[in-house]
CSV table of C-alpha atoms in Angstrom, one decimal:
chain,number,residue,atom,x,y,z
E,1,UNK,CA,131.7,111.7,-112.7
E,2,UNK,CA,134.9,109.6,-113.1
E,3,UNK,CA,136.3,108.5,-116.4
E,4,UNK,CA,135.1,105.0,-115.7
E,5,UNK,CA,131.5,106.3,-115.3
E,6,UNK,CA,131.5,108.2,-118.6
E,7,UNK,CA,129.6,105.5,-120.5
E,8,UNK,CA,126.9,105.0,-117.8
E,9,UNK,CA,123.4,106.1,-118.3
E,10,UNK,CA,120.8,106.3,-115.4
E,11,UNK,CA,117.3,105.7,-116.5
E,12,UNK,CA,114.1,106.1,-114.5
E,13,UNK,CA,111.4,103.5,-115.5
E,14,UNK,CA,108.1,103.8,-113.6
E,15,UNK,CA,105.2,101.4,-114.1
E,16,UNK,CA,101.5,101.8,-113.7
E,17,UNK,CA,101.1,105.5,-113.0
E,18,UNK,CA,97.4,105.9,-112.2
E,19,UNK,CA,96.3,109.5,-111.5
E,20,UNK,CA,92.6,108.9,-111.9
E,21,UNK,CA,89.7,108.2,-109.4
E,22,UNK,CA,90.6,109.3,-105.9
E,23,UNK,CA,93.9,110.9,-106.9
E,24,UNK,CA,92.2,113.2,-109.4
E,25,UNK,CA,89.6,114.1,-106.8
E,26,UNK,CA,92.1,115.5,-104.3
E,27,UNK,CA,94.1,117.5,-106.9
E,28,UNK,CA,93.5,121.2,-107.5
E,29,UNK,CA,91.1,120.6,-110.4
E,30,UNK,CA,89.0,117.5,-109.6
E,31,UNK,CA,87.2,116.1,-112.7
E,32,UNK,CA,83.8,114.4,-112.9
E,33,UNK,CA,83.8,111.9,-110.1
E,34,UNK,CA,81.4,109.4,-111.9
E,35,UNK,CA,82.6,105.8,-112.1
E,36,UNK,CA,81.1,102.8,-113.8
E,37,UNK,CA,82.4,100.2,-111.3
E,38,UNK,CA,80.4,97.5,-109.4
E,39,UNK,CA,81.9,98.7,-106.1
E,40,UNK,CA,81.1,102.4,-106.3
E,41,UNK,CA,79.8,105.0,-108.8
E,42,UNK,CA,81.7,107.9,-107.2
E,43,UNK,CA,85.5,108.4,-107.2
E,44,UNK,CA,85.3,110.3,-103.9
E,45,UNK,CA,84.5,107.0,-102.2
E,46,UNK,CA,88.2,106.1,-102.7
E,47,UNK,CA,89.2,109.3,-101.0
E,48,UNK,CA,87.0,108.4,-98.0
E,49,UNK,CA,88.6,104.9,-97.9
E,50,UNK,CA,92.1,106.4,-97.9
E,51,UNK,CA,91.2,108.8,-95.2
E,52,UNK,CA,89.7,106.1,-93.0
E,53,UNK,CA,92.9,104.1,-93.2
E,54,UNK,CA,95.5,106.9,-93.1
E,55,UNK,CA,93.8,110.1,-91.8
E,56,UNK,CA,92.6,113.3,-93.4
E,57,UNK,CA,93.9,114.3,-96.8
E,58,UNK,CA,94.6,118.1,-97.1
E,59,UNK,CA,92.7,118.5,-100.4
E,60,UNK,CA,93.3,120.2,-102.6
E,61,UNK,CA,96.8,118.9,-102.5
E,62,UNK,CA,99.8,120.2,-104.3
E,63,UNK,CA,100.6,118.5,-107.6
E,64,UNK,CA,103.8,117.0,-106.0
E,65,UNK,CA,101.9,115.5,-103.1
E,66,UNK,CA,100.8,112.1,-104.7
E,67,UNK,CA,104.5,111.3,-105.4
E,68,UNK,CA,105.5,111.5,-101.7
E,69,UNK,CA,109.2,111.2,-101.1
E,70,UNK,CA,109.8,109.8,-104.7
E,71,UNK,CA,110.5,113.3,-106.2
E,72,UNK,CA,113.3,114.0,-103.7
E,73,UNK,CA,114.9,110.6,-104.5
E,74,UNK,CA,114.7,111.3,-108.2
E,75,UNK,CA,116.3,114.7,-107.7
E,76,UNK,CA,119.2,113.1,-105.8
E,77,UNK,CA,119.7,110.4,-108.4
E,78,UNK,CA,119.3,112.7,-111.4
E,79,UNK,CA,118.3,110.2,-114.1
E,80,UNK,CA,119.1,111.2,-117.6
E,81,UNK,CA,115.9,109.7,-119.0
E,82,UNK,CA,112.6,109.3,-117.3
E,83,UNK,CA,109.9,107.0,-118.8
E,84,UNK,CA,106.6,106.3,-117.1
E,85,UNK,CA,103.8,103.9,-118.1
E,86,UNK,CA,100.7,106.1,-117.9
E,87,UNK,CA,97.7,103.9,-117.1
E,88,UNK,CA,95.2,106.8,-117.1
E,89,UNK,CA,93.4,108.7,-119.8
E,90,UNK,CA,93.9,112.4,-119.5
E,91,UNK,CA,90.5,113.5,-120.6
E,92,UNK,CA,87.0,114.9,-119.9
E,93,UNK,CA,85.5,112.4,-122.4
E,94,UNK,CA,82.5,110.3,-121.2
E,95,UNK,CA,82.9,107.7,-124.0
E,96,UNK,CA,83.5,105.0,-121.4
E,97,UNK,CA,84.5,101.5,-122.3
E,98,UNK,CA,81.1,99.7,-121.6
E,99,UNK,CA,81.4,96.6,-119.5
E,100,UNK,CA,85.0,97.2,-118.4
E,101,UNK,CA,85.4,96.7,-114.6
E,102,UNK,CA,87.8,99.6,-113.9
E,103,UNK,CA,88.4,102.7,-115.9
E,104,UNK,CA,90.8,105.6,-115.2
E,105,UNK,CA,90.7,109.2,-116.2
E,106,UNK,CA,92.2,112.5,-114.9
E,107,UNK,CA,91.1,116.0,-115.6
E,108,UNK,CA,93.6,117.5,-118.1
E,109,UNK,CA,93.8,120.6,-115.8
E,110,UNK,CA,95.6,118.3,-113.4
E,111,UNK,CA,98.5,117.6,-115.8
E,112,UNK,CA,100.8,119.2,-113.2
E,113,UNK,CA,100.6,116.0,-111.2
E,114,UNK,CA,102.4,114.2,-114.0
E,115,UNK,CA,104.8,117.0,-114.9
E,116,UNK,CA,105.9,117.2,-111.2
E,117,UNK,CA,107.9,114.0,-112.0
E,118,UNK,CA,109.3,115.5,-115.2
E,119,UNK,CA,108.9,112.5,-117.4
E,120,UNK,CA,110.5,112.6,-120.8
E,121,UNK,CA,108.2,109.9,-122.2
E,122,UNK,CA,104.8,108.4,-121.4
E,123,UNK,CA,104.2,104.8,-122.5
E,124,UNK,CA,100.5,104.6,-123.6
E,125,UNK,CA,100.4,101.0,-125.0
E,126,UNK,CA,98.4,99.6,-122.1
E,127,UNK,CA,94.9,98.4,-121.3
E,128,UNK,CA,93.7,101.7,-120.0
E,129,UNK,CA,94.6,104.2,-122.8
E,130,UNK,CA,91.2,103.6,-124.5
E,131,UNK,CA,89.1,103.6,-121.3
E,132,UNK,CA,87.3,106.7,-122.6
E,133,UNK,CA,87.4,106.0,-126.3
E,134,UNK,CA,89.2,107.7,-129.2
E,135,UNK,CA,88.2,111.1,-127.9
E,136,UNK,CA,89.9,110.2,-124.6
E,137,UNK,CA,93.0,109.2,-126.5
E,138,UNK,CA,93.1,112.3,-128.6
E,139,UNK,CA,92.8,114.5,-125.5
E,140,UNK,CA,95.5,112.5,-123.8
E,141,UNK,CA,97.9,113.0,-126.7
E,142,UNK,CA,97.1,116.7,-126.9
E,143,UNK,CA,97.6,117.3,-123.2
E,144,UNK,CA,100.9,115.5,-123.2
E,145,UNK,CA,102.1,117.3,-126.2
E,146,UNK,CA,101.2,120.7,-124.6
E,147,UNK,CA,103.2,119.7,-121.6
E,148,UNK,CA,106.2,118.8,-123.7
E,149,UNK,CA,106.0,115.1,-122.9
E,150,UNK,CA,106.5,112.5,-125.7
E,151,UNK,CA,104.1,109.7,-126.1
E,152,UNK,CA,104.9,106.2,-127.4
E,153,UNK,CA,102.9,103.1,-128.1
E,154,UNK,CA,99.6,104.9,-129.1
E,155,UNK,CA,98.7,107.5,-131.7
E,156,UNK,CA,96.1,108.8,-134.1
E,157,UNK,CA,97.0,106.1,-136.7
E,158,UNK,CA,99.1,103.0,-136.9
E,159,UNK,CA,102.3,104.8,-137.9
E,160,UNK,CA,102.1,107.3,-135.1
E,161,UNK,CA,101.4,104.4,-132.6
E,162,UNK,CA,104.6,102.6,-133.7
E,163,UNK,CA,106.8,105.7,-133.9
E,164,UNK,CA,109.8,106.1,-131.5
E,165,UNK,CA,110.3,109.1,-129.3
E,166,UNK,CA,113.7,110.8,-129.8
E,167,UNK,CA,114.9,112.5,-126.6
E,168,UNK,CA,118.0,114.7,-126.8
E,169,UNK,CA,120.8,113.9,-124.4
E,170,UNK,CA,122.6,116.6,-122.3
E,171,UNK,CA,125.9,115.0,-123.3
E,172,UNK,CA,125.1,114.9,-127.0
E,173,UNK,CA,123.2,112.4,-129.1
E,174,UNK,CA,119.7,111.1,-128.5
E,175,UNK,CA,117.7,108.4,-126.8
E,176,UNK,CA,115.3,106.5,-129.0
E,177,UNK,CA,112.5,105.0,-126.9
E,178,UNK,CA,110.2,102.2,-128.2
E,179,UNK,CA,107.5,100.8,-126.0
E,180,UNK,CA,105.0,98.0,-126.5
E,181,UNK,CA,102.6,95.9,-124.6
E,182,UNK,CA,101.5,92.3,-124.2
E,183,UNK,CA,98.1,91.1,-125.3
E,184,UNK,CA,95.1,92.1,-123.2
E,185,UNK,CA,92.3,90.2,-124.9
E,186,UNK,CA,89.9,90.4,-121.8
E,187,UNK,CA,90.3,94.1,-121.4
E,188,UNK,CA,90.7,95.5,-125.0
E,189,UNK,CA,87.9,97.4,-126.6
E,190,UNK,CA,86.3,96.4,-129.9
E,191,UNK,CA,88.2,98.6,-132.3
E,192,UNK,CA,88.1,99.4,-136.0
E,193,UNK,CA,90.5,97.6,-138.3
E,194,UNK,CA,91.5,100.4,-140.6
E,195,UNK,CA,95.1,101.7,-140.2
E,196,UNK,CA,93.8,105.3,-140.0
E,197,UNK,CA,92.0,104.6,-136.7
E,198,UNK,CA,93.5,106.0,-133.5
E,199,UNK,CA,94.7,103.6,-130.9
E,200,UNK,CA,97.8,101.4,-130.5
E,201,UNK,CA,99.6,99.3,-133.1
E,202,UNK,CA,98.7,95.5,-133.1
E,203,UNK,CA,101.3,92.9,-132.3
E,204,UNK,CA,102.2,90.4,-135.1
E,205,UNK,CA,100.0,87.3,-134.8
E,206,UNK,CA,97.2,88.9,-132.8
E,207,UNK,CA,93.7,89.5,-134.1
E,208,UNK,CA,92.8,93.1,-135.2
E,209,UNK,CA,89.3,92.4,-133.9
E,210,UNK,CA,90.5,92.5,-130.3
E,211,UNK,CA,93.5,94.8,-130.8
E,212,UNK,CA,94.1,98.5,-131.2
E,213,UNK,CA,97.3,99.9,-132.7
E,214,UNK,CA,99.8,98.9,-130.1
E,215,UNK,CA,103.6,98.7,-130.7
E,216,UNK,CA,104.8,95.1,-130.4
E,217,UNK,CA,108.4,96.2,-130.0
E,218,UNK,CA,110.1,95.6,-126.6
E,219,UNK,CA,110.9,98.5,-124.3
E,220,UNK,CA,114.3,99.8,-125.1
E,221,UNK,CA,116.3,103.1,-124.8
E,222,UNK,CA,119.4,103.6,-126.9
E,223,UNK,CA,121.5,106.5,-128.1
């Protein structure tokens, strides 16, 4: 690194990581394939569709397999901070969001699919984190913590949902990561209004009736 590059920081930001449905089914520990969609009731149908279009999938696949060539590119670039928007509940919960068109969940035993990309932080303030209720959120938080991945944007209470993740830097100092989400009125569950309820922190000016505890702060990473 040249003297002129000393102040540069390379950050990997990845949106809409969805490891449920067909992806979960081809991993080493496929979870319950049940779905509640109008199109199909079985996640394995998506595996069949993928194979019809692209050929056989060598299931069970390695945890790195769903990422394709992306992991090699990441290794070459070597970002100092990696943040992904996890749009999948990591849970065995069956507390499905009734009436929601699409729900995502991955078996916690398949957490290796996420750790293969070595994220420092998972953003959870999105319209899928409560697809499988508070139990699903709790298990997601527990699984991420056990994998040493920080979670932002959702938590077991309003304070935890709005708390930043502090990620140490190799060159000294820390990154502070805050992540929020826009309003998803059509997709949000009916949630309790008490500040002690799990979920994501509500944005200022939005109704608690249609909001969980979601951080309204913009995405930013700073030393």
